[in-house]
Structures are given as structure tokens and as C-alpha cells.
Coordinates of C-alpha atoms and ligand atoms in Angstrom, one line a residue:
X1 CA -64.8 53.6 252.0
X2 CA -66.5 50.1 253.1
X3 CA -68.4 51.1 256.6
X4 CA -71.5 48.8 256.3
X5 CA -71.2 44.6 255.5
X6 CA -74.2 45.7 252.7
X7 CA -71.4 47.5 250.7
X8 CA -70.1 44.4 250.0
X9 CA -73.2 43.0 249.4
X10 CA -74.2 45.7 246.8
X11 CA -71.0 45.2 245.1
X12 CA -71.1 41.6 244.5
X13 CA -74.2 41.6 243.4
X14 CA -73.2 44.2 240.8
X15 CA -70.5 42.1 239.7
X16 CA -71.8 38.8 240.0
X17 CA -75.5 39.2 239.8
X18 CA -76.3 35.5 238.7
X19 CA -73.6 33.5 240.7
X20 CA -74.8 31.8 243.8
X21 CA -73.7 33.2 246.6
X22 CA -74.7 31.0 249.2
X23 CA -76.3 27.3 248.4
X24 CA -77.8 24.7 250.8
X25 CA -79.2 20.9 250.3
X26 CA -82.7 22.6 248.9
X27 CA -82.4 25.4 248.0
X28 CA -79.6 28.6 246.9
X29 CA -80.0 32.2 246.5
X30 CA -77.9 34.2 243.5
X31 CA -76.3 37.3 244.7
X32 CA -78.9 39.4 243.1
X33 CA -81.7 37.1 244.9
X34 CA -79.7 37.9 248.5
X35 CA -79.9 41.2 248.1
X36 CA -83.2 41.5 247.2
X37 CA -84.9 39.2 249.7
X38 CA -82.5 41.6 252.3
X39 CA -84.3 44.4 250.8
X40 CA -87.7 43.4 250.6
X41 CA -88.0 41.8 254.1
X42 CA -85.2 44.9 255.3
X43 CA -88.1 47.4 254.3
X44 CA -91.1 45.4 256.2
X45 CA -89.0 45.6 259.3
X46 CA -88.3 49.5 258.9
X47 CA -91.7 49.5 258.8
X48 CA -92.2 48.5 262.2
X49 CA -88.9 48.7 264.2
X50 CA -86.3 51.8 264.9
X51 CA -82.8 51.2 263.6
X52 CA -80.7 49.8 266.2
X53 CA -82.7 47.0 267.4
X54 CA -82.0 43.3 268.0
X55 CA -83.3 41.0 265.1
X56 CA -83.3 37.4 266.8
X57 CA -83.9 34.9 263.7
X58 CA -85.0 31.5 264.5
X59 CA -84.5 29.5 261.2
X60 CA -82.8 26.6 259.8
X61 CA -79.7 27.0 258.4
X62 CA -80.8 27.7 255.1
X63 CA -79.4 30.3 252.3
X64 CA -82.6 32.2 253.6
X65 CA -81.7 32.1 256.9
X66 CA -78.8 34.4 255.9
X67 CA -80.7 36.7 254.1
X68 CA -82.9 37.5 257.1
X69 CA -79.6 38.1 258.3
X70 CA -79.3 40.7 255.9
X71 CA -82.5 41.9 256.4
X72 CA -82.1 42.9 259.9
X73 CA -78.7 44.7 258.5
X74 CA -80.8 46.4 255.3
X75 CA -83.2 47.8 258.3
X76 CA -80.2 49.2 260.4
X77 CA -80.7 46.1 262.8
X78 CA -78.5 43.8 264.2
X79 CA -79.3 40.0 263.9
X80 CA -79.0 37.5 266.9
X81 CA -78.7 33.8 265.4
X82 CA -80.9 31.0 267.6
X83 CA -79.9 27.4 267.5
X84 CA -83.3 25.9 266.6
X85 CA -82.4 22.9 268.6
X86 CA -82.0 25.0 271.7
X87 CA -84.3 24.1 275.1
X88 CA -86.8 27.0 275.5
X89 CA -85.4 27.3 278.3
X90 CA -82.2 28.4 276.8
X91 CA -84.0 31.1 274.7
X92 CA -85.7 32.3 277.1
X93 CA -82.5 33.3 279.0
X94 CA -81.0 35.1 276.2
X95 CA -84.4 36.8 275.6
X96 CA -83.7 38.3 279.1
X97 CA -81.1 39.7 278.2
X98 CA -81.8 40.9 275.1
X99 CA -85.1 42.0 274.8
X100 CA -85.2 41.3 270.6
X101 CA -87.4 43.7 269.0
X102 CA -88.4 41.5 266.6
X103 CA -88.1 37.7 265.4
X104 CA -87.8 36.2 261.9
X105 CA -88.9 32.5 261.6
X106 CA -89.6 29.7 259.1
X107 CA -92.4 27.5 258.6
X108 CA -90.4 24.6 260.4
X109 CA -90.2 26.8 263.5
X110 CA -93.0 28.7 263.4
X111 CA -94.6 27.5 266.6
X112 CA -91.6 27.5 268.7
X113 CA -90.4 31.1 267.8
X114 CA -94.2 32.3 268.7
X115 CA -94.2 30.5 271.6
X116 CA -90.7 32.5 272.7
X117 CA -91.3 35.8 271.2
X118 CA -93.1 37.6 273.7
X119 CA -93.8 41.1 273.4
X120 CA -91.5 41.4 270.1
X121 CA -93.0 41.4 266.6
X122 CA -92.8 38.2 264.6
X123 CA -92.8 37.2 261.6
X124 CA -92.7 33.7 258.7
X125 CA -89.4 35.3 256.7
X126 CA -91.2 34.2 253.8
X127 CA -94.0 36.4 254.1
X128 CA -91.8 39.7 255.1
X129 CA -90.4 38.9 252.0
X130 CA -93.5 40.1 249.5
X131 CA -92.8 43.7 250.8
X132 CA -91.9 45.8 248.1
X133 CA -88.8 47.0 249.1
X134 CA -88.9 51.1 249.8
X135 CA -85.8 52.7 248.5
X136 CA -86.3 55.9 250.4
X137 CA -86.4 53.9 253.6
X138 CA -83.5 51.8 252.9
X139 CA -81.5 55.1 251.8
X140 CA -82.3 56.8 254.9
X141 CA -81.1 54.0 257.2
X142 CA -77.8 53.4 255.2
X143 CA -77.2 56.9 255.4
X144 CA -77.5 56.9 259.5
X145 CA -75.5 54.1 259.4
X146 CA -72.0 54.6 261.2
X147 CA -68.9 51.4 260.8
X148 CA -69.1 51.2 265.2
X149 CA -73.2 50.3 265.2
X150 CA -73.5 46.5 265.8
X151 CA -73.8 44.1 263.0
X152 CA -74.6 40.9 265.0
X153 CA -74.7 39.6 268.3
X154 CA -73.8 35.4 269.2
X155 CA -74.4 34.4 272.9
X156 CA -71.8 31.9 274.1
X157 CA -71.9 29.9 276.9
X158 CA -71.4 31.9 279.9
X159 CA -69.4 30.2 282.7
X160 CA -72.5 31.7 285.0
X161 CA -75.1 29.4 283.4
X162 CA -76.8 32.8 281.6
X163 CA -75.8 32.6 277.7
X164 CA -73.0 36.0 277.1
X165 CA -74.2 38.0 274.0
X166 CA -71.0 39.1 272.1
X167 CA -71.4 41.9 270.5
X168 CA -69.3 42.5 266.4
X169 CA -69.8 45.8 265.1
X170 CA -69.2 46.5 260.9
X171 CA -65.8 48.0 261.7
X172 CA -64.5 44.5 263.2
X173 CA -66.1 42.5 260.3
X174 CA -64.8 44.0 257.6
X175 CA -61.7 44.1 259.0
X176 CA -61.8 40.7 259.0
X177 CA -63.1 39.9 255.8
X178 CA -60.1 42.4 253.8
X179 CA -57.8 40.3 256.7
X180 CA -58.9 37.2 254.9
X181 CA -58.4 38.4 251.4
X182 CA -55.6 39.7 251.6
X183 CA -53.7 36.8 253.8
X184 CA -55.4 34.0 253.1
X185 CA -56.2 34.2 249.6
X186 CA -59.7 34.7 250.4
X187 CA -61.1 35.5 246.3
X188 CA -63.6 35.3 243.9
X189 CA -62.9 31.8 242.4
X190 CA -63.3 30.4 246.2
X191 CA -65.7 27.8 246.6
X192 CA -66.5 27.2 250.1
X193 CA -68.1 24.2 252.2
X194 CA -69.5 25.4 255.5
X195 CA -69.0 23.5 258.4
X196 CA -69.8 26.2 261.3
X197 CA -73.3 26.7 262.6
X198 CA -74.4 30.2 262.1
X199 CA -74.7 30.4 265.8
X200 CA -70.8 29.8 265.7
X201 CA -68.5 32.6 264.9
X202 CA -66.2 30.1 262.3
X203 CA -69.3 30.5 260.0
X204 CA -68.4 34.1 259.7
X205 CA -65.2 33.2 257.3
X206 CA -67.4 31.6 255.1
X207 CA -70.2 34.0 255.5
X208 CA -68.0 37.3 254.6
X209 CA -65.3 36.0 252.4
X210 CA -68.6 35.3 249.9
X211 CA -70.1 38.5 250.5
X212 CA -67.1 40.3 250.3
X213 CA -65.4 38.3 247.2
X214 CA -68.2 37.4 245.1
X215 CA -67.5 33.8 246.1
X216 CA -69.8 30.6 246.6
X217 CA -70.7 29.0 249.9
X218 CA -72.2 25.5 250.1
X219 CA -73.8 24.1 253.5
X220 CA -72.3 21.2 254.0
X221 CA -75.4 18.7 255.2
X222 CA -74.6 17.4 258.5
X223 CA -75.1 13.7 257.5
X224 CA -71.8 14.1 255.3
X225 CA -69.5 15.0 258.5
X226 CA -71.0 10.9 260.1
X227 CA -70.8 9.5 256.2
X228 CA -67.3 11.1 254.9
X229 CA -68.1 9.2 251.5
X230 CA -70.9 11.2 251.1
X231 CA -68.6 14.3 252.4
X232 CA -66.0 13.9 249.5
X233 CA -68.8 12.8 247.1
X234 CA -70.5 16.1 248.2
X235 CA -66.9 18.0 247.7
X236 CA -66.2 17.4 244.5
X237 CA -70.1 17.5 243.3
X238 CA -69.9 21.2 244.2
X239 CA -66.1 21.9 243.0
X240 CA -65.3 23.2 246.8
X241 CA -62.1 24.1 247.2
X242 CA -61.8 25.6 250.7
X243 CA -63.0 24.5 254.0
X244 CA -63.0 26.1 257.6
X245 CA -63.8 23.7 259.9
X246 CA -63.7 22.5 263.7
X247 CA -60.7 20.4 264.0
X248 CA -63.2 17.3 265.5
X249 CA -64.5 17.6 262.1
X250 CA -60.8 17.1 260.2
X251 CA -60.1 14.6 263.0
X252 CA -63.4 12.3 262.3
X253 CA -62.5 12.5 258.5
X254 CA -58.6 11.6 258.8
X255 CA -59.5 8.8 261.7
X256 CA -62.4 7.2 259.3
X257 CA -59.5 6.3 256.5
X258 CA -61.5 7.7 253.8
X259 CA -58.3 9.9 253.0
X260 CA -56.0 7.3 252.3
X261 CA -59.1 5.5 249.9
X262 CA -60.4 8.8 248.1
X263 CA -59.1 11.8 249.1
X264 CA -60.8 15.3 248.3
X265 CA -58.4 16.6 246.3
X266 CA -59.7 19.7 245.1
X267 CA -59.2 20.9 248.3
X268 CA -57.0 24.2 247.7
X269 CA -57.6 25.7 251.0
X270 CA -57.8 23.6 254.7
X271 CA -58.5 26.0 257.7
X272 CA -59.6 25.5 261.1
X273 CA -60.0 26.6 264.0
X274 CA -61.7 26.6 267.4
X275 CA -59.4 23.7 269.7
X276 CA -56.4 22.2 269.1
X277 CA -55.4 20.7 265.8
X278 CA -53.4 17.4 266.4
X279 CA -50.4 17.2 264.0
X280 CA -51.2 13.1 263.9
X281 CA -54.3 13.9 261.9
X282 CA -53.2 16.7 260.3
X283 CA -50.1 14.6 259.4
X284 CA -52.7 12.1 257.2
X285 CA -54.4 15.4 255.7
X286 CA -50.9 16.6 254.3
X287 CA -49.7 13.2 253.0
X288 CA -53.5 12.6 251.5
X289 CA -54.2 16.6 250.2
X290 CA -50.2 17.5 249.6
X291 CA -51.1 20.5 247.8
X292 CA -53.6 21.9 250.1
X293 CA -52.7 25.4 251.6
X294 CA -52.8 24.3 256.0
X295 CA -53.9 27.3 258.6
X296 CA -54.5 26.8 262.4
X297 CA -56.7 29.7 263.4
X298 CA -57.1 31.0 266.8
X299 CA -59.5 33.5 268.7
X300 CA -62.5 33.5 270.7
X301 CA -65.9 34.9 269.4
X302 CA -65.2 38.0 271.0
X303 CA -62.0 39.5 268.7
X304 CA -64.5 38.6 265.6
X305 CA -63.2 34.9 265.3
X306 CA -59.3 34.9 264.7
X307 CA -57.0 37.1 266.1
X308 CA -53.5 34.9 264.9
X309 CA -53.1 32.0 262.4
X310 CA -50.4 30.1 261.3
X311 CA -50.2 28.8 258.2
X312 CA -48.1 25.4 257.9
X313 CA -44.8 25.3 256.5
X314 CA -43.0 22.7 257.8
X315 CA -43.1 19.2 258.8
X316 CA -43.6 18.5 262.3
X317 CA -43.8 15.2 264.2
X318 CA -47.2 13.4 265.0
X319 CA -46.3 14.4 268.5
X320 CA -45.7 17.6 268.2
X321 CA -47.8 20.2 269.2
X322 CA -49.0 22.7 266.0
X323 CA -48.1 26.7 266.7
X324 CA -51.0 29.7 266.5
X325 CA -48.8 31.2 264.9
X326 CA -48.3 35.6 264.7
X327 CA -51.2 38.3 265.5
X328 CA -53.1 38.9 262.1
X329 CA -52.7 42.4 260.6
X330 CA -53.9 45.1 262.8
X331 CA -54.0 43.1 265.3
X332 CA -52.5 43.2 268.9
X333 CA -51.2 40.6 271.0
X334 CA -49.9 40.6 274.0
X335 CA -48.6 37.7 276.3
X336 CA -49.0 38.9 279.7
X337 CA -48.0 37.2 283.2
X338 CA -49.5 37.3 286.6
X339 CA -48.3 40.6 287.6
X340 CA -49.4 42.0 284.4
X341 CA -46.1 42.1 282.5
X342 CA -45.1 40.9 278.8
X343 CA -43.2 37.7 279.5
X344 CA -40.2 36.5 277.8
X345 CA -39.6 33.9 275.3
X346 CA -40.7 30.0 276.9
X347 CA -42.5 31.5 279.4
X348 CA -46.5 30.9 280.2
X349 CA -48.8 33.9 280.5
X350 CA -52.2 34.6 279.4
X351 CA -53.1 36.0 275.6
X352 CA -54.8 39.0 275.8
X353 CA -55.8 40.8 272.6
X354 CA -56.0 44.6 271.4
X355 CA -57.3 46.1 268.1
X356 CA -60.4 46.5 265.8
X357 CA -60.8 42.9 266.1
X358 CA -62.6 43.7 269.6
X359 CA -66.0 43.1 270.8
X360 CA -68.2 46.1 271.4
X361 CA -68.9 44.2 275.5
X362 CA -71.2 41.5 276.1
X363 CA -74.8 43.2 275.4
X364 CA -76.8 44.2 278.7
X365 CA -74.3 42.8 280.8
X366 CA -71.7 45.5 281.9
X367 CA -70.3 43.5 284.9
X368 CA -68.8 40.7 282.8
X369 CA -67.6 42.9 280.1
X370 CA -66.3 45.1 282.7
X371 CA -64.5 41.5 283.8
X372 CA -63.4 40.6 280.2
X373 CA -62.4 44.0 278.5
X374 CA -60.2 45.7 280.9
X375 CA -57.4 48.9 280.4
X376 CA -54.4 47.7 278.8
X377 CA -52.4 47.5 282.2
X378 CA -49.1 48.5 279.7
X379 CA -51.1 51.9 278.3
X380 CA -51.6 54.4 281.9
X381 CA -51.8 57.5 279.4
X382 CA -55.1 56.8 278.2
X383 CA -58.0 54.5 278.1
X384 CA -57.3 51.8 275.5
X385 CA -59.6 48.2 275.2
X386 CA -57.5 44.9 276.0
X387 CA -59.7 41.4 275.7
X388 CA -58.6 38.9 278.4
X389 CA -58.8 35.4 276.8
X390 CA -58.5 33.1 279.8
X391 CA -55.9 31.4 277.7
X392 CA -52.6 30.8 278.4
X393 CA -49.4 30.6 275.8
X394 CA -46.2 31.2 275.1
X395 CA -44.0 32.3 272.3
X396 CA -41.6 29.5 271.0
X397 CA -38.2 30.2 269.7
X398 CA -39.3 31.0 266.2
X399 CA -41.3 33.8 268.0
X400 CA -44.7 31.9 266.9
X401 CA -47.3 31.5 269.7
X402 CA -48.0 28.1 271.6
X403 CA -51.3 27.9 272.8
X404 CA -51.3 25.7 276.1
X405 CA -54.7 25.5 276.7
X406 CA -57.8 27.7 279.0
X407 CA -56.5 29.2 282.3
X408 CA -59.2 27.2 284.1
X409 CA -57.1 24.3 282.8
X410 CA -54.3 24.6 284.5
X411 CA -54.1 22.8 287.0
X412 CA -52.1 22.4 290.7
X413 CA -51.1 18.7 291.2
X414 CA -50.1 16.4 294.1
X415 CA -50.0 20.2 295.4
X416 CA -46.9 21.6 293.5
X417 CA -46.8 20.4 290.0
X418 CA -48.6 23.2 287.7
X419 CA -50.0 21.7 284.8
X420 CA -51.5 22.5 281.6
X421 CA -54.4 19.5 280.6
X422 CA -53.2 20.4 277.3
X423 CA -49.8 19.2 277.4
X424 CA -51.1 15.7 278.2
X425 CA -54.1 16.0 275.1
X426 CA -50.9 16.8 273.1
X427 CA -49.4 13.4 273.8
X428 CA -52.7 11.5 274.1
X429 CA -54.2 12.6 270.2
X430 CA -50.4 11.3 269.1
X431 CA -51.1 7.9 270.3
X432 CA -52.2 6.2 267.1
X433 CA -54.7 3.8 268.6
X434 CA -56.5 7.3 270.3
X435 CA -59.1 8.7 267.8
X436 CA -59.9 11.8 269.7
X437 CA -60.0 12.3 273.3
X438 CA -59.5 15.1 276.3
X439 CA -58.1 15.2 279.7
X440 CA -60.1 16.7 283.0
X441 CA -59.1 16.8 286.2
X442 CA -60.9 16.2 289.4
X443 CA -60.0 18.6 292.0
X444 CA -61.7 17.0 294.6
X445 CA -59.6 13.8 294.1
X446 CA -56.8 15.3 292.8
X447 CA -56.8 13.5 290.2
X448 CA -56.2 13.6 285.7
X449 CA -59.1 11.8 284.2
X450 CA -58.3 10.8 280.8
X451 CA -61.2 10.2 278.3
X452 CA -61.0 8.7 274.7
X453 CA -61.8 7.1 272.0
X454 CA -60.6 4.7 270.0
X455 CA -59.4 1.1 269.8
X456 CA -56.1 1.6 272.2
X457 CA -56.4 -0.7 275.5
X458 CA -56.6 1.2 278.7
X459 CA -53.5 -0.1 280.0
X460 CA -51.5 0.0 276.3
X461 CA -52.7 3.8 275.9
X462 CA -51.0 4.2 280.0
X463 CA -48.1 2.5 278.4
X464 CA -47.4 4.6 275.7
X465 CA -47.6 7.6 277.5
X466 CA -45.5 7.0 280.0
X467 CA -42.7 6.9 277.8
X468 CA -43.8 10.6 276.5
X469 CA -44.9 12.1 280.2
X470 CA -42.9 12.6 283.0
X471 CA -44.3 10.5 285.8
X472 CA -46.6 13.6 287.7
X473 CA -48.4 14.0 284.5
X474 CA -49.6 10.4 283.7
X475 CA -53.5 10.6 283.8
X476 CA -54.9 8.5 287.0
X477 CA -57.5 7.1 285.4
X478 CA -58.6 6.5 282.1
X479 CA -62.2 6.5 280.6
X480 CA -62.8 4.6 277.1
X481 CA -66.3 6.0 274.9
X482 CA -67.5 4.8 271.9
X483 CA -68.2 8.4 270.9
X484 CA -67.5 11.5 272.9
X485 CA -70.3 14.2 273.7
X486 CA -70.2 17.1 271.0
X487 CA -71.0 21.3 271.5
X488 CA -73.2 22.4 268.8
X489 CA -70.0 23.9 267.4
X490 CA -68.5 20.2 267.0
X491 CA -65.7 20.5 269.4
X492 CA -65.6 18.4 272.3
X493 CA -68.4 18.8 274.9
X494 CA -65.8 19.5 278.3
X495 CA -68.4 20.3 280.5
X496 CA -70.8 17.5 279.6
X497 CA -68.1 15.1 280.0
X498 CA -67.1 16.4 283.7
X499 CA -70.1 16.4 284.7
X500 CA -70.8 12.2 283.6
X501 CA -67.3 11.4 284.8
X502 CA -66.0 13.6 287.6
X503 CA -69.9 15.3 289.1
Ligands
LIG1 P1 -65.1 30.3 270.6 O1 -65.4 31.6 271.3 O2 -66.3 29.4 270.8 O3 -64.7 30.5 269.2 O4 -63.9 29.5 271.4 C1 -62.7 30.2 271.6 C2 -61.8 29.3 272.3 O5 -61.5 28.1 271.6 C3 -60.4 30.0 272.5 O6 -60.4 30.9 273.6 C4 -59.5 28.8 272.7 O7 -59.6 28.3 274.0 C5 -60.1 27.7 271.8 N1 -59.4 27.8 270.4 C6 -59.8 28.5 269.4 N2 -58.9 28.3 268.3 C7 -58.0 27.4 268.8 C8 -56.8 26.8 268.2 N3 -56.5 27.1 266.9 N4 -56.1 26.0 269.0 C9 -56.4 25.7 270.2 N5 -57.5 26.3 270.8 C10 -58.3 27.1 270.1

């Protein structure tokens, strides 16, 4: 019986002691180095914290940087990831809230980390790591250890301004992790290329599929994701044959034409998730990588990262837009309308999700997850968790779930035409001359802003979409970047962009 992430950490290593496990641009650690770093630095923190405490590390994302992970897990922690590029500001909210008991760093962010950790107990990674590990201590925390207790906590951006922690327990992850083995082909002979910031959920595919499998993960450098030469070069150096990345990322690659020129063809496994996947781009990745195995992921941090996928297995039209697909296994979704009901086929409601998958609550903060988690409003027998996702779909006549876009984009225009911006994004990322783009709206003006980029003339791009979008739709005015704005997750920075372009 798996209950704790280290089981599969143990067992890896005792199959594939000297196989690298994770590998970055400097440095790699074997399975057998992993879990003894966990150990060693796991033993210093028992040392000094009670089991059940917040672990905040503040690191580069390094192989080592995972296994301070692991060494807040070996301790009976829970580890809280920082951006290192985060305002103090910014970490000094989420400190607020979660009152970290202690704090890894590394050299590179030594200062920094001091200068947030307060009253918590800190600590160079490298130098927790010359404990000797105590295998009394470890024992006695494993054997405490129950599958619910928290295994890591990611704060998201909270629509408030103060960062959400999401709180994943063992249970969900490992869950996930036999999810991804067993439907996604998730095995040892994987070798994956991470994308996904560790402060991101989509890094926890790559994390657990190599912890679970006995696989490889390589960090992709970010330089390769601005130079996609270097990106294949880097590919095929390191035999990767799977990759779970943010569509922008799979977007910038198929836009740059480097597919048509030299195409990655190793690539056995192309995954993403985290915003919609246009089926233009995705289009070029088929024709280029034909034998490549397509998924579109969906699900928000809190259900542990994906909640339904679809894997591609038929053509569809650039303008198309690309399904979600079904719930994954032991997974519960519901479609749900405004009066709380399970809507019918075509029709729009918002997904909400039920299962294992869940998120323990957003940590010291019981008034938004009090907002977010509510009672399944079908179940009045007894109390059973239902995530509300804020976004809307609909099931298609395949039964396969649309996703239409967030709630908060829907919009009311010319005062009765409801709208979802994503509809119009749909059309837009077909338009060949259209790299990537987004729509917003300004309420104030009532008006759909479109922003873009690529080498499409404003009035062309108005053009061509007016021959795909009834006349209520058409954006009222368009705004043409040379780049757009990016979250630290890669995906298209909405909220920086309304606030240059709308106030
Ligand atoms: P995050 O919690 O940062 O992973 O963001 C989750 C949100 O990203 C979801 O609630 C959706 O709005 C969006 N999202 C995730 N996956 C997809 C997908 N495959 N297609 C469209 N939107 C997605």
C-alpha cells in the first residue's frame, strides 16, 4: 500500500539506484543521490522542527532544489516552493499566511531568503546536507505518517491581491501519478523535458511520473524556449521523449518554423496543459511529429493539476476548437448550471470537480476555501467536497467536454449578447497571420479589446474574422505587440495586459 510520495522514492531508488532521476544544465542527482540528500538534510530538519510544519524552499530550480523538496517530506514536512524572482513583497504576503517553520536556501539566494525568513529557522541546503542521516528519526516520522497529511502547498494568485496557498495531500498525488501510468503511458523508459516552474502545478507530472516510474527528468534551460534550435538541439542531446508543457510554449515553437526545418522527432509523448491549445499550432505539431501521442490536459492547481484530458484522435480544422475531453479515473465531474443542476448536452454551466483529486482548502484561509469547496448541491444525504472551478463548459455531442473559458470571462454585450472571450480567441489563434493573442473586454466601454501578435494588419485580421464571427462578437478594437506579457507559468499575462490596455 503506497501512502507516502517517499515510497516511491525508496522504490526507485532500489531499482534504479544509478539512473538519473532528475538532471538540470549543471548539475543531476541519481536516484540513490535523491534519496540520500532527502535523508540527510530530512534528519537535520527533524532535528529542529515537529512533523507537520511548512518547509518554504527558496532555491533555483535545480535537481537539488527537489531534493529539499524531499527533505521537508523525509521530516514529515510539507514543502512550499518560492519563485526566486518574486518582489519581497510578494513573499512576505505568503509568509503571512503561512507562517513557514523553516526555510531552505542556496548560495544564489542566500541573502534574500534571510532577509524574508523571520522568526523561522534557515538554512544553505548544502550545508543541511552533511547531517548524517538518523534512521531512527526518519522511521519514526514515516511511521506517523498518514496518505491525508499535506505533501506541498503552491500559492496562486488570489483574485484578492493575497497569494491562495493550495494545499495537495499524498492521497491526491499518488493518485495522480498511478492516473498517469496507467493512462498516459507514464513508465520507466520516459525521458522527460520540464517546462513547468516548480512553483507551477504542471511540474508535478514530470516531478512524480520520475519518482514514481524510475524515469529521467531534464530541466529544460529557459534560453531554449526564446532559441528553439537550441530547444531541439537540447531534445535530442538528452534522448527526451515526452514533454508537458504550457501551450504558449508549443505555440512559440510551431509559430518560429523550426518544426517544418528540424523537427524533434523523438518526441513519443506531447502533453499540455494550463489554457487553450489552438488546433492551428497543434495542426503544424501533428504534420511535423506524426507519430507523437497528443493530450490536452485540464484542471486548476487545486484538483492536483488535471482532473480530464483528451487525448487526440482525430483531425480537426485549424479553426476548430480542441475538446478536454472525459474526467480521469476516479475522478468526478460535474457540469452544473445556475440553479445548481447538471445541464444537458450543448448547454453552458460551470465545471465543478469531486474526488481524491481535491485540495485539502486553501491553508489559513477558511473563508475562501469555504467559497471554493462547497457541498455537492446534488448529495443532501451527507457532506461530500465539490471544487467550484470558475469555468464554464459544455459537453459536445461525442459527450467530450468543451471548455469555454473562466466565468469572469463571460461577458454581457451591447446589454444582451452573452459571450464567452473564448469563443473569439478560438477564431483569432486560427487566423494564420495571428501568432498568439487574447481578447478582454472593457466593461466600462463596453467594449472587446483584441490583442495580438503577429504580422496580420489590423484591419486584415478585422477582415478575416468577420467572415468567422457573427457581427456582436467582432472585437472593437484591436491592439498589435511585438511580444505579449507572460505569468511565470508561461501562459499569457491577462491581468497585466488589462491593466496597460483597458486601466
Ligand atoms: P492553474 O491553477 O494555474 O493550473 O490554472 C488553471 C486554469 O487554467 C483552469 O481553471 C483553466 O481556466 C485554465 N486551463 C487549464 N487547462 C486548460 C486547458 N487544457 N484548456 C483551457 N484552459 C485550461
Amino acid at each position: 500500500m503506497t501512502t507516502n510520495v517517499l515510497d516511491y522514492l525508496d522504490a526507485s531508488a532500489a531499482r534504479f539506484p544509478d539512473k538519473i532521476a532528475f538532471g538540470g544544465e549543471h548539475s543531476a542527482l541519481t536516484f540513490t543521490q535523491l534519496r540520500d540528500l532527502s535523508r540527510r538534510a530530512g534528519t537535520y530538519l527533524t532535528g529542529r522542527i515537529g512533523a507537520g510544519q511548512p518547509v518554504a524552499v527558496f532555491m533555483e530550480k535545480t535537481p537539488a532544489c527537489l531534493a529539499a523538496f524531499f527533505a521537508a517530506v523525509s521530516a514529515g514536512c510539507f514543502y512550499v516552493p518560492l519563485d526566486t524572482k518574486m518582489p519581497a513583497e510578494r513573499i512576505k504576503l505568503i509568509f503571512d499566511t503561512l507562517h513557514p517553520a523553516f526555510v531552505f536556501y542556496d548560495e544564489k539566494n542566500a541573502e534574500a531568503a534571510r532577509a524574508v525568513a523571520g522568526d523561522a529557522g534557515c538554512a544553505l541546503f548544502a550545508e543541511a546536507c552533511r547531517t548524517e542521516p538518523d534512521e531512527a528519526a526518519l522511521a519514526a516520522v514515516r511511521a506517523a505518517h498518514v496518505d491525508t497529511d499535506l505533501l506541498y502547498v503552491l500559492f496562486t494568485s488570489g483574485s484578492t491581491g493575497v497569494p491562495k496557498g493550495v494545499t495537495i495531500s499524498h492521497r491526491s498525488m499518488i493518485d495522480y501519478a498511478d492516473w498517469l501510468h496507467d493512462a498516459l503511458d507514464m513508465n520507466e523508459s520516459c525521458v522527460i523535458g520540464n517546462q513547468a516552474p516548480f512553483v507551477f502545478d504542471n511540474s508535478t507530472l514530470d516531478i512524480y511520473s520520475t519518482l514514481k516510474n524510475g524515469c529521467t527528468t531534464w530541466i529544460i534551460p529557459k534560453k531554449c524556449f526564446s532559441f528553439h534550435k537550441t530547444m531541439v538541439q537540447f531534445l535530442r542531446e538528452h534522448g527526451i521523449d515526452t514533454i508537458f508543457f504550457v501551450p504558449s510554449a508549443l505555440i512559440a515553437m510551431a509559430n518560429s518554423g523550426i518544426l517544418a526545418k528540424d523537427p524533434p522527432l523523438g518526441l513519443k509523448r506531447v502533453y499540455f496543459c494550463g489554457e487553450v491549445m489552438p488546433n492551428r499550432q497543434l495542426n503544424m505539431w501533428r504534420r511535423a511529429v506524426p507519430e507523437a501521442v497528443y493530450c490536452n490536459m485540464y484542471g486548476p492547481t487545486e484538483i492536483t493539476d488535471v482532473c480530464s484530458y483528451y487525448i487526440v484522435d482525430r483531425d480537426f480544422d485549424d479553426d476548430d476548437p480542441l475538446p478536454i475531453g472525459r474526467a480521469c479515473a476516479n475522478t468526478r465531474i460535474l457540469i452544473l448550471n445556475d440553479e445548481n443542476k447538471p445541464v444537458s448536452p450543448g448547454q453552458t454551466g460551470e465545471l465543478c470537480v469531486l474526488g481524491t483529486c481535491l485540495s485539502l482548502g486553501y491553508y489559513n484561509n477558511p473563508a475562501q476555501t469555504e467559497k471554493a469547496f462547497v457541498q455537492n448541491p446534488l448529495n443532501t444525504v451527507f457532506h461530500e467536497r465539490m471544487y467550484r472551478t470558475g469555468d464554464l463548459a459544455r459537453y459536445n455531442d461525442r459527450g467530450e467536454i468543451m471548455f469555454l473559458g473562466r466565468k469572469d470571462f463571460q461577458i454581457k454585450h451591447q446589454g444582451c449578447y452573452r459571450i464567452e472571450l473564448g469563443e473569439i480567441e478560438t477564431a483569432l489563434l486560427a487566423v494564420s497571420g495571428v501568432q498568439n493573442g487574447c481578447c478582454l473586454f472593457d466593461e466600462a466601454k463596453d467594449e472587446i479589446v483584441c490583442v495580438y501578435m503577429g504580422a496580420e494588419e489590423e484591419h486584415e485580421l478585422a477582415k478575416l474574422l468577420a467572415v468567422k464571427l457573427p457581427s456582436y462578437m467582432m472585437p472593437n478594437r484591436y491592439v498589435h505587440l511585438d511580444r505579449l506579457p507572460m505569468t511565470i507559468n508561461d501562459k499569457i499575462d491577462r491581468v497585466t495586459l488589462k491593466k496597460q490596455h483597458i486601466g
